[in-house]
Amino acid sequence: MPRDSSQAKREMLAECRAYYRGNDHELARINEFARTYRSADAINWYTRDCFLYRLVNKALRTEDIRALYRFRFFIVDMCARLEEEAAIASTYHNAPFRVYRGSQLGRDEVEQMRIGTLVATNGYLSTSRHLNVAQIFIGIDSDTGMSPSRSRKDRRQYVLFEIDVDLAQSTDVVVVDVSGQSAIPDENEIIFNLGTTFIITHIMYDDEHYLWHAQMVSSSEVAELNRHYNEYVRGHLVDVNATLLFGQFLAEISGDYAETIVYFHRLLRRLSADDEDRPNIYYFLGRAYRFIGKYQQAITYFRCAQLLQRRKVPQWSFDYGRTLGVLGTVYSEMGDLTQAIRLEEKALAIHSYCLPQDHVEMVDNWNRLAYAYWQEKNYERALIMLSNSLSLSKRKMPVNYPNHAQVVCTMGLVQHALGNREEALNYLKQSLQMRESLLADDHPVVARTCYELGIIYAERDDEHTLALQYARRALHIQEVKLPPNHRELMLTMNLVQRISQQNNCIASL
């Protein structure tokens, strides 16, 4: 996450002061932080009952991308300190241990928890070595053991988690005993870093005390998935710095392309004319404009990226090839397939020259070409490209990753064009499932997959209800996320209208 040190600190403090305007007690704490804070103090400040803990946790819990960006200064420090402390502790303490956490959860959330379910944290997970501390946090009566709830049907449920950790099995888990640095050392607090994942091994409801008991473990399977994911990210992103990555994730994960454009234009204003990051910023702006259907602006920014890349790097380089490849996709979506295929083939040639044949970027190259060939109705060539892409993505990418989901989606389109309806549905449903697990629920890419499923289901009169469900879901997302004249939005509106009219005709027979 981009930090920009002094600027990031000023932005965070301004946000905190605005939130606590009129609260003299918290404003005094904020001023103390501004005067005295050092990176080494991150854990101590986080454990204090003050503005920082509340606002950082709120940003992490809601996954508000703007709030996360404003608190990047502290989040980077906190993650770094936890990783440093965990590395030190691992040299002298590696025995399994158990910690506890008390939580209030909605009834729907609890009902979704099953044995074998993965649980991923979206913040720093605070736990304690002492059971009674976890019980106190959710208001369990120390004498009777009763929770404040009186029924498993109450809207709010009380859950006591027992978490077993074996660092010898889950070497990637970052967990730290912070009692020595905590502002409240008696709690014997143990903190897990962002994104830690667990597997539920047991869950039951205690009818006597109106309390859920859930047992979880850190998993070697999860550790392996994380390792593959990290290897993929390192290989795929090459030398893009954290500031640019944050802007990229605005688009990739949240699908907030308008915010992405604002973010990168803001970066451009801060950079000198010869800054080395300008080509990449132009590239990411081109991608964002492409996603919202503003193709001429996209072409302009890709051409700017090309021009600077020609001056700074050899034309047979990763960056130059990547720019050509995505520019080809713009022409593909504009219907200029001759230009699209020419650019895609050149991008593939460049990356075949400068990258290993099993580099993950080749997955995207082959998939982009396959998409263009599908549009051209050259299905044989499309299948050749997709065969290469799927084979490599299965070996090099995590199974649940956006790029792999895109390859699976393209295969669905080609299979549908070839008349293989059931195979097409299978591929598209796989792609949708992956995207739903990885991206925001209202991401335009999710809508695009729903639209394609709606198209296929609309072909049969007895499946129009299902077709309409998918088409309406796509439309609801696109009406919020895309400009009113976007091509994909128009196509989905027409699909919904067509299915509705067909349903009316069938009903009148």
Short mmCIF file of C-alpha atoms in Angstrom, two decimals:
data_model
loop_
_atom_site.label_atom_id
_atom_site.label_comp_id
_atom_site.label_asym_id
_atom_site.label_seq_id
_atom_site.Cartn_x
_atom_site.Cartn_y
_atom_site.Cartn_z
CA MET A 1 0.00 0.00 0.00
CA PRO A 2 1.40 3.41 -0.89
CA ARG A 3 2.61 5.32 2.10
CA ASP A 4 4.29 8.56 0.93
CA SER A 5 5.34 8.98 4.59
CA SER A 6 4.90 12.63 5.64
CA GLN A 7 2.07 13.30 3.17
CA ALA A 8 0.31 10.09 4.21
CA LYS A 9 0.63 11.01 7.89
CA ARG A 10 -0.85 14.48 7.29
CA GLU A 11 -3.80 12.99 5.37
CA MET A 12 -4.50 10.46 8.11
CA LEU A 13 -4.37 13.04 10.90
CA ALA A 14 -6.61 15.41 8.95
CA GLU A 15 -9.16 12.60 8.60
CA CYS A 16 -8.97 11.82 12.33
CA ARG A 17 -9.34 15.47 13.36
CA ALA A 18 -12.34 15.91 11.07
CA TYR A 19 -14.01 12.80 12.50
CA TYR A 20 -13.45 13.88 16.13
CA ARG A 21 -14.13 17.58 15.66
CA GLY A 22 -15.45 18.93 18.98
CA ASN A 23 -14.16 15.97 21.00
CA ASP A 24 -11.37 17.59 23.02
CA HIS A 25 -10.27 14.31 24.62
CA GLU A 26 -9.67 12.51 21.32
CA LEU A 27 -8.21 15.61 19.66
CA ALA A 28 -5.62 15.72 22.44
CA ARG A 29 -4.75 12.07 21.69
CA ILE A 30 -4.44 12.90 17.99
CA ASN A 31 -2.09 15.78 18.75
CA GLU A 32 -0.03 13.51 21.01
CA PHE A 33 0.25 11.01 18.16
CA ALA A 34 1.34 13.77 15.77
CA ARG A 35 4.10 14.87 18.18
CA THR A 36 5.44 11.60 19.50
CA TYR A 37 4.61 8.71 17.16
CA ARG A 38 7.40 6.49 15.82
CA SER A 39 7.04 3.39 13.65
CA ALA A 40 8.31 1.27 16.53
CA ASP A 41 5.30 2.41 18.61
CA ALA A 42 2.66 1.07 16.19
CA ILE A 43 1.59 -1.91 18.32
CA ASN A 44 1.39 0.16 21.51
CA TRP A 45 -0.76 2.80 19.82
CA TYR A 46 -3.04 0.17 18.27
CA THR A 47 -3.77 -1.41 21.66
CA ARG A 48 -4.80 1.90 23.24
CA ASP A 49 -8.50 2.59 23.63
CA CYS A 50 -8.46 5.68 21.45
CA PHE A 51 -9.19 7.13 18.00
CA LEU A 52 -6.61 5.06 16.15
CA TYR A 53 -7.94 1.61 17.06
CA ARG A 54 -11.51 2.60 16.29
CA LEU A 55 -10.92 4.32 12.94
CA VAL A 56 -8.38 1.84 11.58
CA ASN A 57 -10.63 -1.09 12.49
CA LYS A 58 -13.62 0.62 10.91
CA ALA A 59 -11.71 1.11 7.66
CA LEU A 60 -10.54 -2.51 7.63
CA ARG A 61 -13.90 -3.95 8.63
CA THR A 62 -15.90 -2.07 5.99
CA GLU A 63 -13.16 -2.52 3.35
CA ASP A 64 -13.77 1.09 2.33
CA ILE A 65 -11.02 1.63 -0.22
CA ARG A 66 -10.89 5.40 0.38
CA ALA A 67 -10.63 4.96 4.14
CA LEU A 68 -7.93 2.33 3.74
CA TYR A 69 -5.96 4.74 1.61
CA ARG A 70 -6.25 7.51 4.20
CA PHE A 71 -4.95 5.22 6.96
CA ARG A 72 -2.15 3.69 4.86
CA PHE A 73 0.50 5.46 6.97
CA PHE A 74 -0.37 3.51 10.11
CA ILE A 75 -1.47 0.24 8.46
CA VAL A 76 1.91 -0.15 6.75
CA ASP A 77 3.73 0.43 10.07
CA MET A 78 1.47 -1.96 11.98
CA CYS A 79 1.89 -4.78 9.45
CA ALA A 80 5.66 -4.26 9.38
CA ARG A 81 5.94 -4.34 13.16
CA LEU A 82 3.86 -7.52 13.43
CA GLU A 83 5.98 -9.24 10.79
CA GLU A 84 9.20 -8.19 12.54
CA GLU A 85 7.99 -9.37 15.94
CA ALA A 86 6.71 -12.67 14.51
CA ALA A 87 10.05 -13.33 12.84
CA ILE A 88 11.92 -12.70 16.09
CA ALA A 89 9.55 -14.89 18.13
CA SER A 90 9.80 -17.79 15.67
CA THR A 91 13.50 -18.18 16.46
CA TYR A 92 12.84 -19.20 20.08
CA HIS A 93 9.16 -20.25 20.31
CA ASN A 94 7.45 -22.55 17.84
CA ALA A 95 5.23 -24.76 20.04
CA PRO A 96 1.48 -25.04 19.29
CA PHE A 97 -0.77 -22.82 21.41
CA ARG A 98 -4.43 -21.89 21.88
CA VAL A 99 -6.02 -18.44 22.02
CA TYR A 100 -9.58 -17.21 22.53
CA ARG A 101 -11.81 -14.54 21.05
CA GLY A 102 -15.34 -13.49 21.87
CA SER A 103 -17.45 -12.01 19.08
CA GLN A 104 -20.96 -10.74 18.48
CA LEU A 105 -22.16 -11.83 15.04
CA GLY A 106 -25.39 -11.60 13.10
CA ARG A 107 -27.53 -14.73 13.07
CA ASP A 108 -27.07 -15.09 9.29
CA GLU A 109 -23.29 -14.99 9.66
CA VAL A 110 -23.32 -17.73 12.29
CA GLU A 111 -25.61 -19.93 10.22
CA GLN A 112 -23.13 -19.82 7.34
CA MET A 113 -20.34 -21.24 9.50
CA ARG A 114 -19.86 -24.95 8.85
CA ILE A 115 -17.16 -27.47 9.71
CA GLY A 116 -14.49 -27.17 7.03
CA THR A 117 -15.40 -23.57 6.18
CA LEU A 118 -12.54 -21.14 5.62
CA VAL A 119 -12.67 -17.99 7.76
CA ALA A 120 -10.65 -15.02 6.55
CA THR A 121 -10.09 -11.94 8.70
CA ASN A 122 -10.54 -8.50 7.18
CA GLY A 123 -8.63 -6.74 9.92
CA TYR A 124 -6.15 -7.35 12.71
CA LEU A 125 -7.60 -10.20 14.79
CA SER A 126 -7.20 -9.55 18.51
CA THR A 127 -7.31 -12.62 20.77
CA SER A 128 -6.18 -13.55 24.28
CA ARG A 129 -4.40 -16.47 25.88
CA HIS A 130 -6.98 -16.25 28.68
CA LEU A 131 -10.50 -17.58 28.20
CA ASN A 132 -11.98 -15.20 30.75
CA VAL A 133 -10.77 -12.15 28.80
CA ALA A 134 -12.62 -13.35 25.68
CA GLN A 135 -15.73 -13.99 27.77
CA ILE A 136 -15.62 -10.52 29.29
CA PHE A 137 -15.43 -8.91 25.84
CA ILE A 138 -18.81 -10.33 24.83
CA GLY A 139 -20.49 -9.79 28.17
CA ILE A 140 -20.60 -13.36 29.45
CA ASP A 141 -21.52 -13.45 33.13
CA SER A 142 -18.43 -14.70 35.01
CA ASP A 143 -20.58 -16.45 37.65
CA THR A 144 -23.20 -18.17 35.47
CA GLY A 145 -21.40 -18.39 32.12
CA MET A 146 -24.55 -17.01 30.46
CA SER A 147 -24.38 -14.80 27.37
CA PRO A 148 -26.64 -11.73 27.02
CA SER A 149 -28.62 -13.63 24.36
CA ARG A 150 -31.70 -15.66 25.23
CA SER A 151 -32.30 -17.60 22.01
CA ARG A 152 -30.40 -18.92 19.00
CA LYS A 153 -32.99 -17.01 16.94
CA ASP A 154 -31.95 -13.61 18.30
CA ARG A 155 -30.69 -11.18 15.67
CA ARG A 156 -27.34 -10.92 17.47
CA GLN A 157 -25.54 -14.09 18.48
CA TYR A 158 -22.56 -14.53 20.82
CA VAL A 159 -19.69 -16.71 19.68
CA LEU A 160 -16.67 -17.93 21.65
CA PHE A 161 -13.83 -18.92 19.34
CA GLU A 162 -11.04 -21.28 20.37
CA ILE A 163 -8.16 -20.96 17.91
CA ASP A 164 -5.36 -23.52 17.79
CA VAL A 165 -2.18 -22.37 16.08
CA ASP A 166 0.70 -24.57 14.99
CA LEU A 167 3.35 -22.38 13.41
CA ALA A 168 5.35 -25.42 12.39
CA GLN A 169 2.46 -26.35 10.07
CA SER A 170 1.37 -22.84 9.04
CA THR A 171 4.63 -21.03 8.53
CA ASP A 172 3.05 -18.04 6.79
CA VAL A 173 0.80 -17.09 9.73
CA VAL A 174 1.87 -13.80 11.28
CA VAL A 175 0.80 -13.82 14.94
CA VAL A 176 2.38 -11.88 17.79
CA ASP A 177 2.11 -11.84 21.57
CA VAL A 178 1.88 -8.08 22.10
CA SER A 179 1.42 -8.10 25.88
CA GLY A 180 4.92 -6.67 26.34
CA GLN A 181 4.09 -3.67 24.13
CA SER A 182 0.39 -3.36 24.84
CA ALA A 183 -1.18 -0.41 26.60
CA ILE A 184 -3.24 -3.02 28.51
CA PRO A 185 -0.74 -5.82 29.28
CA ASP A 186 -3.10 -7.75 31.61
CA GLU A 187 -5.22 -8.83 28.64
CA ASN A 188 -2.36 -11.04 27.38
CA GLU A 189 -3.30 -10.01 23.86
CA ILE A 190 -2.27 -12.01 20.79
CA ILE A 191 -2.75 -10.27 17.41
CA PHE A 192 -3.00 -11.93 14.00
CA ASN A 193 -1.98 -9.88 10.98
CA LEU A 194 -4.32 -8.79 8.19
CA GLY A 195 -5.82 -11.51 6.03
CA THR A 196 -5.06 -14.46 8.31
CA THR A 197 -7.18 -17.49 7.41
CA PHE A 198 -8.48 -20.39 9.51
CA ILE A 199 -10.56 -23.52 9.08
CA ILE A 200 -13.54 -24.27 11.34
CA THR A 201 -13.12 -27.73 12.88
CA HIS A 202 -16.07 -27.75 15.26
CA ILE A 203 -19.12 -25.60 15.97
CA MET A 204 -22.02 -26.15 18.36
CA TYR A 205 -24.69 -24.17 20.18
CA ASP A 206 -24.78 -24.29 23.98
CA ASP A 207 -28.53 -24.24 24.77
CA GLU A 208 -27.87 -23.85 28.48
CA HIS A 209 -25.79 -20.69 28.19
CA TYR A 210 -27.17 -19.37 24.85
CA LEU A 211 -23.70 -19.32 23.37
CA TRP A 212 -22.00 -20.63 20.24
CA HIS A 213 -18.67 -22.46 20.62
CA ALA A 214 -16.48 -22.56 17.51
CA GLN A 215 -13.06 -24.17 17.19
CA MET A 216 -10.66 -23.12 14.44
CA VAL A 217 -7.15 -24.02 13.35
CA SER A 218 -4.56 -22.46 11.12
CA SER A 219 -4.20 -24.72 8.11
CA SER A 220 -1.23 -25.99 6.11
CA GLU A 221 -3.59 -26.05 3.11
CA VAL A 222 -4.26 -22.35 3.52
CA ALA A 223 -0.54 -21.69 3.90
CA GLU A 224 0.13 -23.50 0.63
CA LEU A 225 -2.55 -21.51 -1.19
CA ASN A 226 -1.11 -18.28 0.16
CA ARG A 227 2.39 -19.32 -0.93
CA HIS A 228 1.21 -19.99 -4.49
CA TYR A 229 -0.67 -16.70 -4.51
CA ASN A 230 2.36 -14.73 -3.34
CA GLU A 231 4.58 -16.41 -5.92
CA TYR A 232 2.08 -15.56 -8.62
CA VAL A 233 1.82 -11.92 -7.56
CA ARG A 234 5.60 -11.50 -7.45
CA GLY A 235 5.93 -12.98 -10.92
CA HIS A 236 3.02 -11.10 -12.44
CA LEU A 237 3.62 -7.60 -11.17
CA VAL A 238 7.35 -7.41 -11.93
CA ASP A 239 8.60 -3.98 -10.81
CA VAL A 240 5.38 -2.01 -10.33
CA ASN A 241 5.68 -0.03 -7.10
CA ALA A 242 3.20 0.00 -4.24
CA THR A 243 1.66 3.37 -5.13
CA LEU A 244 0.70 2.08 -8.56
CA LEU A 245 -0.43 -1.27 -7.18
CA PHE A 246 -2.92 0.46 -4.91
CA GLY A 247 -4.46 2.22 -7.89
CA GLN A 248 -4.54 -1.04 -9.81
CA PHE A 249 -6.38 -2.79 -6.97
CA LEU A 250 -8.99 -0.01 -6.95
CA ALA A 251 -10.00 -1.30 -10.38
CA GLU A 252 -9.22 -5.00 -10.03
CA ILE A 253 -10.94 -5.70 -6.73
CA SER A 254 -13.56 -2.99 -6.22
CA GLY A 255 -14.34 -2.22 -9.86
CA ASP A 256 -14.44 1.47 -8.93
CA TYR A 257 -13.04 2.75 -12.22
CA ALA A 258 -14.07 6.36 -11.70
CA GLU A 259 -12.14 6.45 -8.41
CA THR A 260 -9.20 4.76 -10.16
CA ILE A 261 -9.10 7.53 -12.76
CA VAL A 262 -9.22 10.25 -10.09
CA TYR A 263 -6.45 8.48 -8.15
CA PHE A 264 -4.06 8.24 -11.10
CA HIS A 265 -4.73 11.79 -12.31
CA ARG A 266 -3.90 12.97 -8.79
CA LEU A 267 -0.62 11.05 -8.97
CA LEU A 268 0.22 12.59 -12.33
CA ARG A 269 -0.15 16.10 -10.94
CA ARG A 270 2.45 15.32 -8.26
CA LEU A 271 5.08 13.88 -10.62
CA SER A 272 7.72 15.64 -12.64
CA ALA A 273 7.55 15.40 -16.43
CA ASP A 274 10.38 12.86 -16.56
CA ASP A 275 9.32 10.70 -13.59
CA GLU A 276 9.90 7.01 -14.29
CA ASP A 277 6.38 6.11 -13.10
CA ARG A 278 4.60 8.16 -15.78
CA PRO A 279 4.46 5.37 -18.41
CA ASN A 280 2.84 2.99 -15.93
CA ILE A 281 0.36 5.63 -14.79
CA TYR A 282 -0.65 6.29 -18.40
CA TYR A 283 -1.02 2.53 -18.85
CA PHE A 284 -3.32 2.17 -15.82
CA LEU A 285 -5.36 5.20 -16.90
CA GLY A 286 -5.80 3.59 -20.31
CA ARG A 287 -7.10 0.43 -18.66
CA ALA A 288 -9.54 2.34 -16.46
CA TYR A 289 -10.94 4.35 -19.39
CA ARG A 290 -11.29 1.14 -21.39
CA PHE A 291 -13.34 -0.47 -18.62
CA ILE A 292 -15.86 2.39 -18.59
CA GLY A 293 -16.15 2.29 -22.38
CA LYS A 294 -14.31 5.55 -23.15
CA TYR A 295 -12.18 3.97 -25.82
CA GLN A 296 -10.69 7.09 -27.41
CA GLN A 297 -9.39 8.30 -24.05
CA ALA A 298 -8.05 4.80 -23.43
CA ILE A 299 -6.20 4.82 -26.76
CA THR A 300 -4.76 8.26 -25.99
CA TYR A 301 -3.30 7.15 -22.66
CA PHE A 302 -1.98 3.86 -24.04
CA ARG A 303 -0.26 5.81 -26.83
CA CYS A 304 1.27 8.15 -24.23
CA ALA A 305 2.55 5.11 -22.35
CA GLN A 306 3.98 3.70 -25.60
CA LEU A 307 5.75 6.94 -26.44
CA LEU A 308 7.49 7.18 -23.07
CA GLN A 309 8.29 3.47 -23.02
CA ARG A 310 10.02 3.75 -26.40
CA ARG A 311 12.25 6.47 -24.96
CA LYS A 312 13.05 4.69 -21.71
CA VAL A 313 13.06 0.93 -22.43
CA PRO A 314 13.78 -1.34 -25.41
CA GLN A 315 10.74 -2.03 -27.60
CA TRP A 316 11.22 -5.75 -26.95
CA SER A 317 10.47 -5.28 -23.23
CA PHE A 318 7.80 -6.49 -20.83
CA ASP A 319 6.20 -3.06 -20.32
CA TYR A 320 6.00 -2.25 -24.02
CA GLY A 321 4.50 -5.64 -24.85
CA ARG A 322 1.95 -5.34 -22.05
CA THR A 323 0.80 -1.94 -23.31
CA LEU A 324 0.39 -3.26 -26.85
CA GLY A 325 -1.60 -6.23 -25.59
CA VAL A 326 -4.16 -4.21 -23.64
CA LEU A 327 -4.37 -1.63 -26.44
CA GLY A 328 -5.28 -4.55 -28.69
CA THR A 329 -8.17 -5.36 -26.34
CA VAL A 330 -9.50 -1.82 -26.77
CA TYR A 331 -9.59 -2.25 -30.55
CA SER A 332 -11.15 -5.67 -30.05
CA GLU A 333 -14.00 -4.16 -28.02
CA MET A 334 -14.39 -1.41 -30.64
CA GLY A 335 -14.83 -4.08 -33.32
CA ASP A 336 -11.58 -3.35 -35.20
CA LEU A 337 -10.44 -6.96 -35.15
CA THR A 338 -7.70 -6.56 -37.75
CA GLN A 339 -5.92 -3.95 -35.63
CA ALA A 340 -6.68 -5.88 -32.43
CA ILE A 341 -5.16 -9.13 -33.66
CA ARG A 342 -2.14 -7.32 -35.10
CA LEU A 343 -1.39 -5.71 -31.74
CA GLU A 344 -2.11 -8.87 -29.74
CA GLU A 345 0.17 -10.96 -31.94
CA LYS A 346 2.95 -8.38 -31.63
CA ALA A 347 2.54 -8.33 -27.84
CA LEU A 348 2.74 -12.12 -27.78
CA ALA A 349 5.89 -12.04 -29.92
CA ILE A 350 7.54 -9.49 -27.61
CA HIS A 351 6.75 -11.43 -24.45
CA SER A 352 7.79 -14.71 -26.06
CA TYR A 353 11.15 -13.04 -26.71
CA CYS A 354 11.75 -11.31 -23.36
CA LEU A 355 9.99 -13.66 -20.91
CA PRO A 356 10.23 -17.36 -20.09
CA GLN A 357 7.59 -19.41 -21.90
CA ASP A 358 5.98 -20.31 -18.58
CA HIS A 359 5.75 -16.71 -17.35
CA VAL A 360 2.26 -15.88 -16.08
CA GLU A 361 1.93 -12.91 -18.46
CA MET A 362 1.68 -15.42 -21.29
CA VAL A 363 -1.69 -16.50 -19.85
CA ASP A 364 -3.10 -13.04 -20.51
CA ASN A 365 -1.49 -12.80 -23.95
CA TRP A 366 -3.04 -16.05 -25.15
CA ASN A 367 -6.41 -15.19 -23.60
CA ARG A 368 -6.56 -11.76 -25.25
CA LEU A 369 -5.80 -13.33 -28.62
CA ALA A 370 -8.40 -16.04 -28.01
CA TYR A 371 -11.02 -13.37 -27.29
CA ALA A 372 -10.20 -11.55 -30.53
CA TYR A 373 -10.32 -14.81 -32.51
CA TRP A 374 -13.69 -15.61 -30.90
CA GLN A 375 -15.01 -12.26 -32.10
CA GLU A 376 -13.61 -13.01 -35.54
CA LYS A 377 -15.38 -16.42 -35.44
CA ASN A 378 -12.03 -18.15 -35.84
CA TYR A 379 -12.88 -20.69 -33.16
CA GLU A 380 -10.14 -23.16 -34.03
CA ARG A 381 -7.43 -20.56 -33.40
CA ALA A 382 -9.25 -19.40 -30.27
CA LEU A 383 -9.22 -22.93 -28.85
CA ILE A 384 -5.48 -23.28 -29.51
CA MET A 385 -4.80 -20.06 -27.59
CA LEU A 386 -7.13 -21.07 -24.76
CA SER A 387 -5.58 -24.52 -24.48
CA ASN A 388 -2.18 -22.87 -23.95
CA SER A 389 -3.62 -20.32 -21.54
CA LEU A 390 -5.57 -22.80 -19.40
CA SER A 391 -2.67 -25.22 -19.21
CA LEU A 392 -0.28 -22.53 -17.97
CA SER A 393 -2.77 -20.83 -15.65
CA LYS A 394 -3.51 -24.12 -13.89
CA ARG A 395 0.20 -24.61 -13.28
CA LYS A 396 1.19 -21.05 -12.41
CA MET A 397 -1.84 -19.24 -11.00
CA PRO A 398 -3.92 -19.81 -7.89
CA VAL A 399 -7.13 -21.53 -9.03
CA ASN A 400 -9.25 -18.71 -7.64
CA TYR A 401 -7.65 -15.70 -9.28
CA PRO A 402 -9.21 -13.06 -11.57
CA ASN A 403 -6.95 -13.81 -14.55
CA HIS A 404 -7.71 -17.53 -14.36
CA ALA A 405 -11.42 -16.71 -14.11
CA GLN A 406 -11.11 -14.62 -17.29
CA VAL A 407 -9.57 -17.52 -19.22
CA VAL A 408 -12.35 -19.85 -18.05
CA CYS A 409 -14.95 -17.25 -19.10
CA THR A 410 -13.46 -16.92 -22.60
CA MET A 411 -13.53 -20.70 -22.96
CA GLY A 412 -17.23 -20.56 -22.10
CA LEU A 413 -17.83 -18.03 -24.88
CA VAL A 414 -16.02 -20.18 -27.44
CA GLN A 415 -17.81 -23.37 -26.38
CA HIS A 416 -21.15 -21.58 -26.72
CA ALA A 417 -20.22 -20.40 -30.20
CA LEU A 418 -19.37 -24.00 -31.13
CA GLY A 419 -22.80 -25.16 -29.97
CA ASN A 420 -21.56 -26.93 -26.83
CA ARG A 421 -24.20 -25.43 -24.55
CA GLU A 422 -23.66 -27.48 -21.39
CA GLU A 423 -19.88 -27.04 -21.54
CA ALA A 424 -20.35 -23.32 -22.03
CA LEU A 425 -22.64 -23.08 -19.00
CA ASN A 426 -20.17 -25.08 -16.93
CA TYR A 427 -17.25 -22.80 -17.80
CA LEU A 428 -19.23 -19.60 -17.27
CA LYS A 429 -20.58 -20.77 -13.90
CA GLN A 430 -17.05 -21.66 -12.81
CA SER A 431 -15.89 -18.20 -13.83
CA LEU A 432 -18.75 -16.52 -11.98
CA GLN A 433 -18.06 -18.53 -8.83
CA MET A 434 -14.38 -17.53 -8.89
CA ARG A 435 -15.20 -13.88 -9.46
CA GLU A 436 -17.79 -13.82 -6.69
CA SER A 437 -15.22 -15.20 -4.25
CA LEU A 438 -12.53 -12.70 -5.27
CA LEU A 439 -14.17 -9.45 -6.29
CA ALA A 440 -16.70 -7.00 -4.93
CA ASP A 441 -20.31 -8.18 -5.39
CA ASP A 442 -21.03 -5.21 -7.65
CA HIS A 443 -17.90 -5.51 -9.82
CA PRO A 444 -18.66 -4.95 -13.54
CA VAL A 445 -16.82 -8.16 -14.42
CA VAL A 446 -19.34 -10.10 -12.31
CA ALA A 447 -22.10 -8.38 -14.28
CA ARG A 448 -20.46 -9.33 -17.58
CA THR A 449 -20.44 -13.02 -16.63
CA CYS A 450 -24.08 -12.86 -15.51
CA TYR A 451 -24.97 -11.30 -18.86
CA GLU A 452 -23.34 -14.16 -20.78
CA LEU A 453 -25.21 -16.71 -18.65
CA GLY A 454 -28.44 -14.82 -19.31
CA ILE A 455 -27.79 -15.01 -23.05
CA ILE A 456 -27.47 -18.80 -22.97
CA TYR A 457 -30.44 -19.44 -20.70
CA ALA A 458 -32.63 -17.15 -22.83
CA GLU A 459 -32.26 -19.58 -25.73
CA ARG A 460 -34.79 -21.97 -24.17
CA ASP A 461 -38.34 -21.00 -23.27
CA ASP A 462 -38.38 -23.16 -20.15
CA GLU A 463 -35.30 -21.38 -18.75
CA HIS A 464 -36.41 -17.77 -19.21
CA THR A 465 -36.91 -17.27 -15.47
CA LEU A 466 -33.27 -18.14 -14.82
CA ALA A 467 -32.17 -16.04 -17.78
CA LEU A 468 -34.04 -13.04 -16.41
CA GLN A 469 -32.48 -13.47 -12.96
CA TYR A 470 -28.96 -13.35 -14.38
CA ALA A 471 -29.76 -10.49 -16.76
CA ARG A 472 -31.36 -8.37 -14.03
CA ARG A 473 -28.45 -8.98 -11.69
CA ALA A 474 -26.08 -7.79 -14.42
CA LEU A 475 -28.26 -4.75 -15.07
CA HIS A 476 -28.42 -3.73 -11.39
CA ILE A 477 -24.61 -3.72 -11.19
CA GLN A 478 -24.05 -1.93 -14.49
CA GLU A 479 -26.59 0.82 -13.76
CA VAL A 480 -24.49 1.78 -10.72
CA LYS A 481 -20.95 1.08 -11.96
CA LEU A 482 -21.00 2.03 -15.65
CA PRO A 483 -21.75 5.29 -17.52
CA PRO A 484 -25.35 5.52 -18.84
CA ASN A 485 -24.26 5.11 -22.48
CA HIS A 486 -21.87 2.19 -21.93
CA ARG A 487 -22.13 -0.52 -24.58
CA GLU A 488 -22.42 -3.36 -22.06
CA LEU A 489 -25.20 -1.58 -20.18
CA MET A 490 -27.14 -1.10 -23.44
CA LEU A 491 -26.73 -4.78 -24.35
CA THR A 492 -27.97 -5.90 -20.94
CA MET A 493 -30.98 -3.56 -21.04
CA ASN A 494 -31.90 -4.99 -24.44
CA LEU A 495 -31.52 -8.55 -23.10
CA VAL A 496 -33.79 -7.88 -20.12
CA GLN A 497 -36.37 -6.28 -22.39
CA ARG A 498 -36.23 -9.15 -24.90
CA ILE A 499 -36.61 -11.86 -22.25
CA SER A 500 -39.48 -9.98 -20.60
CA GLN A 501 -41.29 -9.63 -23.92
CA GLN A 502 -40.79 -13.32 -24.69
CA ASN A 503 -42.16 -14.23 -21.26
CA ASN A 504 -45.25 -12.12 -21.95
CA CYS A 505 -45.75 -13.81 -25.31
CA ILE A 506 -45.45 -17.27 -23.74
CA ALA A 507 -47.87 -16.33 -20.95
CA SER A 508 -50.48 -15.17 -23.48
CA LEU A 509 -50.48 -18.47 -25.38
#
